[in-house]
């Protein structure tokens, strides 16, 4: 694993909502069908969470497990813990059809916070934010790039590809410009 470096050096912006890049975070893409023997136990061993349900993210402190598709999960943990987590997954899922890959250095992570944080994302994503519940994970797009995000009590966390981190930060800061609130 390479030395931990955030995509944009912790860039931030204060508009009608606060935007900041966070990270680096450890991230593992885990591909396995939900019925794989030992999958729930393997996810719990690495994140301390249950296997997430459809379009949900389970959070346990600085670790999380998110549902990305019917056979894909995103495991989030401290960057320094990824190698051990991969070894744990390999041991717990030995003999079972699965794939676990470190994608930490391929992702950028942003926080959008404030009373109107939903308006920042509403301008960029085809999601009904009035119905988005805390802990619900949406895999969609922000403008024209792939993104996943989830809501918690303080705002939203958004994950995108690192290769478009500058573009995503530009989208978020433009969307959060003072005076551009939707209502």
mmCIF file of C-alpha atoms in Angstrom:
data_model
loop_
_atom_site.group_PDB
_atom_site.id
_atom_site.type_symbol
_atom_site.label_atom_id
_atom_site.label_comp_id
_atom_site.label_asym_id
_atom_site.label_seq_id
_atom_site.Cartn_x
_atom_site.Cartn_y
_atom_site.Cartn_z
ATOM 1 C CA UNK A 1 0.000 0.000 0.000
ATOM 2 C CA UNK A 2 1.249 3.489 -0.768
ATOM 3 C CA UNK A 3 1.716 6.256 1.761
ATOM 4 C CA UNK A 4 -1.606 7.789 2.753
ATOM 5 C CA UNK A 5 -2.231 11.058 0.921
ATOM 6 C CA UNK A 6 -5.592 12.727 0.456
ATOM 7 C CA UNK A 7 -6.633 13.511 -3.101
ATOM 8 C CA UNK A 8 -6.821 17.292 -2.683
ATOM 9 C CA UNK A 9 -4.779 17.902 0.463
ATOM 10 C CA UNK A 10 -7.853 18.454 2.653
ATOM 11 C CA UNK A 11 -9.429 21.156 0.474
ATOM 12 C CA UNK A 12 -12.413 22.960 1.977
ATOM 13 C CA UNK A 13 -14.963 25.649 1.155
ATOM 14 C CA UNK A 14 -17.477 27.552 3.257
ATOM 15 C CA UNK A 15 -20.599 28.604 1.402
ATOM 16 C CA UNK A 16 -24.200 28.140 2.489
ATOM 17 C CA UNK A 17 -22.941 24.650 3.368
ATOM 18 C CA UNK A 18 -19.475 23.532 4.449
ATOM 19 C CA UNK A 19 -17.589 21.378 1.942
ATOM 20 C CA UNK A 20 -14.392 19.548 2.824
ATOM 21 C CA UNK A 21 -12.345 16.711 1.505
ATOM 22 C CA UNK A 22 -11.682 14.082 4.140
ATOM 23 C CA UNK A 23 -9.311 11.228 4.099
ATOM 24 C CA UNK A 24 -7.403 9.357 3.263
ATOM 25 C CA UNK A 25 -9.694 6.532 4.276
ATOM 26 C CA UNK A 26 -9.157 2.841 3.853
ATOM 27 C CA UNK A 27 -11.660 1.318 1.447
ATOM 28 C CA UNK A 28 -12.172 -2.240 0.314
ATOM 29 C CA UNK A 29 -14.525 -3.310 -2.440
ATOM 30 C CA UNK A 30 -15.872 -6.713 -1.466
ATOM 31 C CA UNK A 31 -17.664 -8.698 -4.151
ATOM 32 C CA UNK A 32 -19.658 -11.696 -2.908
ATOM 33 C CA UNK A 33 -23.221 -12.877 -3.139
ATOM 34 C CA UNK A 34 -25.127 -12.334 0.141
ATOM 35 C CA UNK A 35 -25.593 -16.081 0.582
ATOM 36 C CA UNK A 36 -21.827 -16.766 0.655
ATOM 37 C CA UNK A 37 -21.077 -18.771 3.770
ATOM 38 C CA UNK A 38 -19.354 -16.621 6.389
ATOM 39 C CA UNK A 39 -19.879 -13.289 4.579
ATOM 40 C CA UNK A 40 -21.705 -11.581 7.450
ATOM 41 C CA UNK A 41 -19.101 -12.812 9.952
ATOM 42 C CA UNK A 42 -16.247 -11.612 7.725
ATOM 43 C CA UNK A 43 -17.761 -8.134 7.366
ATOM 44 C CA UNK A 44 -18.361 -7.973 11.127
ATOM 45 C CA UNK A 45 -14.772 -9.060 11.831
ATOM 46 C CA UNK A 46 -13.416 -6.219 9.677
ATOM 47 C CA UNK A 47 -15.885 -3.396 10.400
ATOM 48 C CA UNK A 48 -17.728 -4.395 13.557
ATOM 49 C CA UNK A 49 -21.007 -3.931 11.683
ATOM 50 C CA UNK A 50 -23.744 -6.133 10.342
ATOM 51 C CA UNK A 51 -23.898 -6.924 6.643
ATOM 52 C CA UNK A 52 -25.783 -3.911 5.236
ATOM 53 C CA UNK A 53 -29.245 -4.288 3.800
ATOM 54 C CA UNK A 54 -30.244 -3.022 0.357
ATOM 55 C CA UNK A 55 -29.192 0.664 -0.092
ATOM 56 C CA UNK A 56 -27.978 0.953 3.504
ATOM 57 C CA UNK A 57 -24.719 1.724 5.267
ATOM 58 C CA UNK A 58 -23.876 0.368 8.701
ATOM 59 C CA UNK A 59 -21.500 2.562 10.712
ATOM 60 C CA UNK A 60 -19.433 1.655 13.762
ATOM 61 C CA UNK A 61 -17.196 4.558 14.803
ATOM 62 C CA UNK A 62 -14.538 5.015 12.106
ATOM 63 C CA UNK A 63 -15.578 1.846 10.279
ATOM 64 C CA UNK A 64 -18.516 1.162 7.999
ATOM 65 C CA UNK A 65 -19.986 -1.329 5.549
ATOM 66 C CA UNK A 66 -22.140 -0.071 2.689
ATOM 67 C CA UNK A 67 -24.328 -1.916 0.185
ATOM 68 C CA UNK A 68 -23.268 -0.960 -3.346
ATOM 69 C CA UNK A 69 -25.067 -3.561 -5.493
ATOM 70 C CA UNK A 70 -26.588 -7.049 -5.063
ATOM 71 C CA UNK A 71 -23.105 -8.588 -4.779
ATOM 72 C CA UNK A 72 -20.900 -5.632 -3.838
ATOM 73 C CA UNK A 73 -20.085 -3.976 -0.527
ATOM 74 C CA UNK A 74 -17.853 -1.018 0.309
ATOM 75 C CA UNK A 75 -15.924 -1.491 3.544
ATOM 76 C CA UNK A 76 -14.530 1.683 5.090
ATOM 77 C CA UNK A 77 -11.894 1.643 7.807
ATOM 78 C CA UNK A 78 -8.752 3.478 8.883
ATOM 79 C CA UNK A 79 -6.230 3.570 6.058
ATOM 80 C CA UNK A 80 -3.569 1.824 8.137
ATOM 81 C CA UNK A 81 -5.870 -1.168 8.785
ATOM 82 C CA UNK A 82 -6.526 -2.181 5.160
ATOM 83 C CA UNK A 83 -3.804 -4.835 4.821
ATOM 84 C CA UNK A 84 -4.931 -6.622 7.993
ATOM 85 C CA UNK A 85 -8.576 -6.348 6.921
ATOM 86 C CA UNK A 86 -7.795 -7.964 3.569
ATOM 87 C CA UNK A 87 -5.993 -10.805 5.366
ATOM 88 C CA UNK A 88 -8.969 -11.252 7.702
ATOM 89 C CA UNK A 89 -11.410 -11.353 4.779
ATOM 90 C CA UNK A 90 -9.239 -13.904 2.963
ATOM 91 C CA UNK A 91 -9.122 -16.126 6.042
ATOM 92 C CA UNK A 92 -12.830 -15.824 6.877
ATOM 93 C CA UNK A 93 -13.929 -16.390 3.266
ATOM 94 C CA UNK A 94 -11.365 -19.063 2.338
ATOM 95 C CA UNK A 95 -12.878 -21.508 -0.139
ATOM 96 C CA UNK A 96 -15.823 -19.195 -0.897
ATOM 97 C CA UNK A 97 -16.266 -17.305 -4.168
ATOM 98 C CA UNK A 98 -15.405 -13.668 -3.406
ATOM 99 C CA UNK A 99 -13.118 -10.805 -4.370
ATOM 100 C CA UNK A 100 -11.721 -8.227 -1.936
ATOM 101 C CA UNK A 101 -9.685 -5.337 -3.366
ATOM 102 C CA UNK A 102 -8.035 -2.326 -1.750
ATOM 103 C CA UNK A 103 -9.486 0.740 -3.513
ATOM 104 C CA UNK A 104 -8.320 3.297 -0.946
ATOM 105 C CA UNK A 105 -6.007 5.166 -3.304
ATOM 106 C CA UNK A 106 -8.594 5.178 -6.097
ATOM 107 C CA UNK A 107 -11.233 7.112 -4.150
ATOM 108 C CA UNK A 108 -11.786 10.643 -2.828
ATOM 109 C CA UNK A 109 -14.159 11.378 0.034
ATOM 110 C CA UNK A 110 -16.006 14.609 0.810
ATOM 111 C CA UNK A 111 -18.219 15.907 3.638
ATOM 112 C CA UNK A 112 -21.101 18.270 2.983
ATOM 113 C CA UNK A 113 -22.471 19.779 6.199
ATOM 114 C CA UNK A 114 -24.902 22.426 7.334
ATOM 115 C CA UNK A 115 -28.638 23.075 7.470
ATOM 116 C CA UNK A 116 -28.860 23.227 3.676
ATOM 117 C CA UNK A 117 -26.341 20.483 2.810
ATOM 118 C CA UNK A 118 -29.043 18.564 0.955
ATOM 119 C CA UNK A 119 -29.448 21.487 -1.456
ATOM 120 C CA UNK A 120 -25.820 21.186 -2.545
ATOM 121 C CA UNK A 121 -26.352 17.584 -3.637
ATOM 122 C CA UNK A 122 -29.897 18.152 -4.923
ATOM 123 C CA UNK A 123 -28.460 20.387 -7.650
ATOM 124 C CA UNK A 124 -26.141 17.585 -8.768
ATOM 125 C CA UNK A 125 -27.926 14.267 -8.245
ATOM 126 C CA UNK A 126 -31.280 12.803 -9.319
ATOM 127 C CA UNK A 127 -32.345 11.915 -5.769
ATOM 128 C CA UNK A 128 -35.402 12.882 -3.728
ATOM 129 C CA UNK A 129 -33.549 14.257 -0.719
ATOM 130 C CA UNK A 130 -36.771 14.826 1.218
ATOM 131 C CA UNK A 131 -37.146 11.033 1.359
ATOM 132 C CA UNK A 132 -33.478 10.107 1.900
ATOM 133 C CA UNK A 133 -33.136 8.630 5.379
ATOM 134 C CA UNK A 134 -30.067 8.680 7.629
ATOM 135 C CA UNK A 135 -28.042 5.556 6.899
ATOM 136 C CA UNK A 136 -29.423 5.216 3.370
ATOM 137 C CA UNK A 137 -26.680 4.860 0.774
ATOM 138 C CA UNK A 138 -27.281 6.037 -2.769
ATOM 139 C CA UNK A 139 -25.051 5.033 -5.624
ATOM 140 C CA UNK A 140 -25.766 7.531 -8.371
ATOM 141 C CA UNK A 141 -23.961 10.433 -9.962
ATOM 142 C CA UNK A 142 -22.911 13.956 -9.107
ATOM 143 C CA UNK A 143 -23.406 15.859 -12.358
ATOM 144 C CA UNK A 144 -21.783 13.471 -14.846
ATOM 145 C CA UNK A 145 -19.504 11.412 -12.576
ATOM 146 C CA UNK A 146 -20.141 8.282 -10.556
ATOM 147 C CA UNK A 147 -20.657 8.907 -6.852
ATOM 148 C CA UNK A 148 -22.047 7.285 -3.765
ATOM 149 C CA UNK A 149 -23.266 9.176 -0.725
ATOM 150 C CA UNK A 150 -25.096 8.710 2.531
ATOM 151 C CA UNK A 151 -26.725 10.920 5.100
ATOM 152 C CA UNK A 152 -26.060 11.092 8.808
ATOM 153 C CA UNK A 153 -27.137 13.576 11.470
ATOM 154 C CA UNK A 154 -24.415 16.083 10.578
ATOM 155 C CA UNK A 155 -24.708 16.008 6.777
ATOM 156 C CA UNK A 156 -23.537 13.819 3.909
ATOM 157 C CA UNK A 157 -20.457 11.832 2.984
ATOM 158 C CA UNK A 158 -19.755 11.528 -0.735
ATOM 159 C CA UNK A 159 -17.316 9.087 -2.361
ATOM 160 C CA UNK A 160 -16.076 9.529 -5.924
ATOM 161 C CA UNK A 161 -13.175 8.358 -8.021
ATOM 162 C CA UNK A 162 -9.932 10.076 -7.099
ATOM 163 C CA UNK A 163 -9.268 10.874 -10.762
ATOM 164 C CA UNK A 164 -12.198 13.312 -10.748
ATOM 165 C CA UNK A 165 -11.692 14.685 -7.203
ATOM 166 C CA UNK A 166 -10.884 18.202 -8.418
ATOM 167 C CA UNK A 167 -13.947 18.226 -10.644
ATOM 168 C CA UNK A 168 -16.185 16.981 -7.813
ATOM 169 C CA UNK A 169 -14.795 19.589 -5.408
ATOM 170 C CA UNK A 170 -15.508 22.234 -8.045
ATOM 171 C CA UNK A 171 -19.074 20.969 -8.464
ATOM 172 C CA UNK A 172 -19.676 20.968 -4.718
ATOM 173 C CA UNK A 173 -18.204 24.427 -4.126
ATOM 174 C CA UNK A 174 -20.068 25.921 -7.075
ATOM 175 C CA UNK A 175 -23.303 24.344 -5.852
ATOM 176 C CA UNK A 176 -22.747 25.747 -2.320
ATOM 177 C CA UNK A 177 -22.128 29.348 -3.400
ATOM 178 C CA UNK A 178 -23.842 31.823 -1.061
ATOM 179 C CA UNK A 179 -26.994 33.178 -2.664
ATOM 180 C CA UNK A 180 -27.635 30.059 -4.732
ATOM 181 C CA UNK A 181 -29.801 28.271 -2.167
ATOM 182 C CA UNK A 182 -32.853 26.568 -3.641
ATOM 183 C CA UNK A 183 -35.301 27.829 -1.009
#
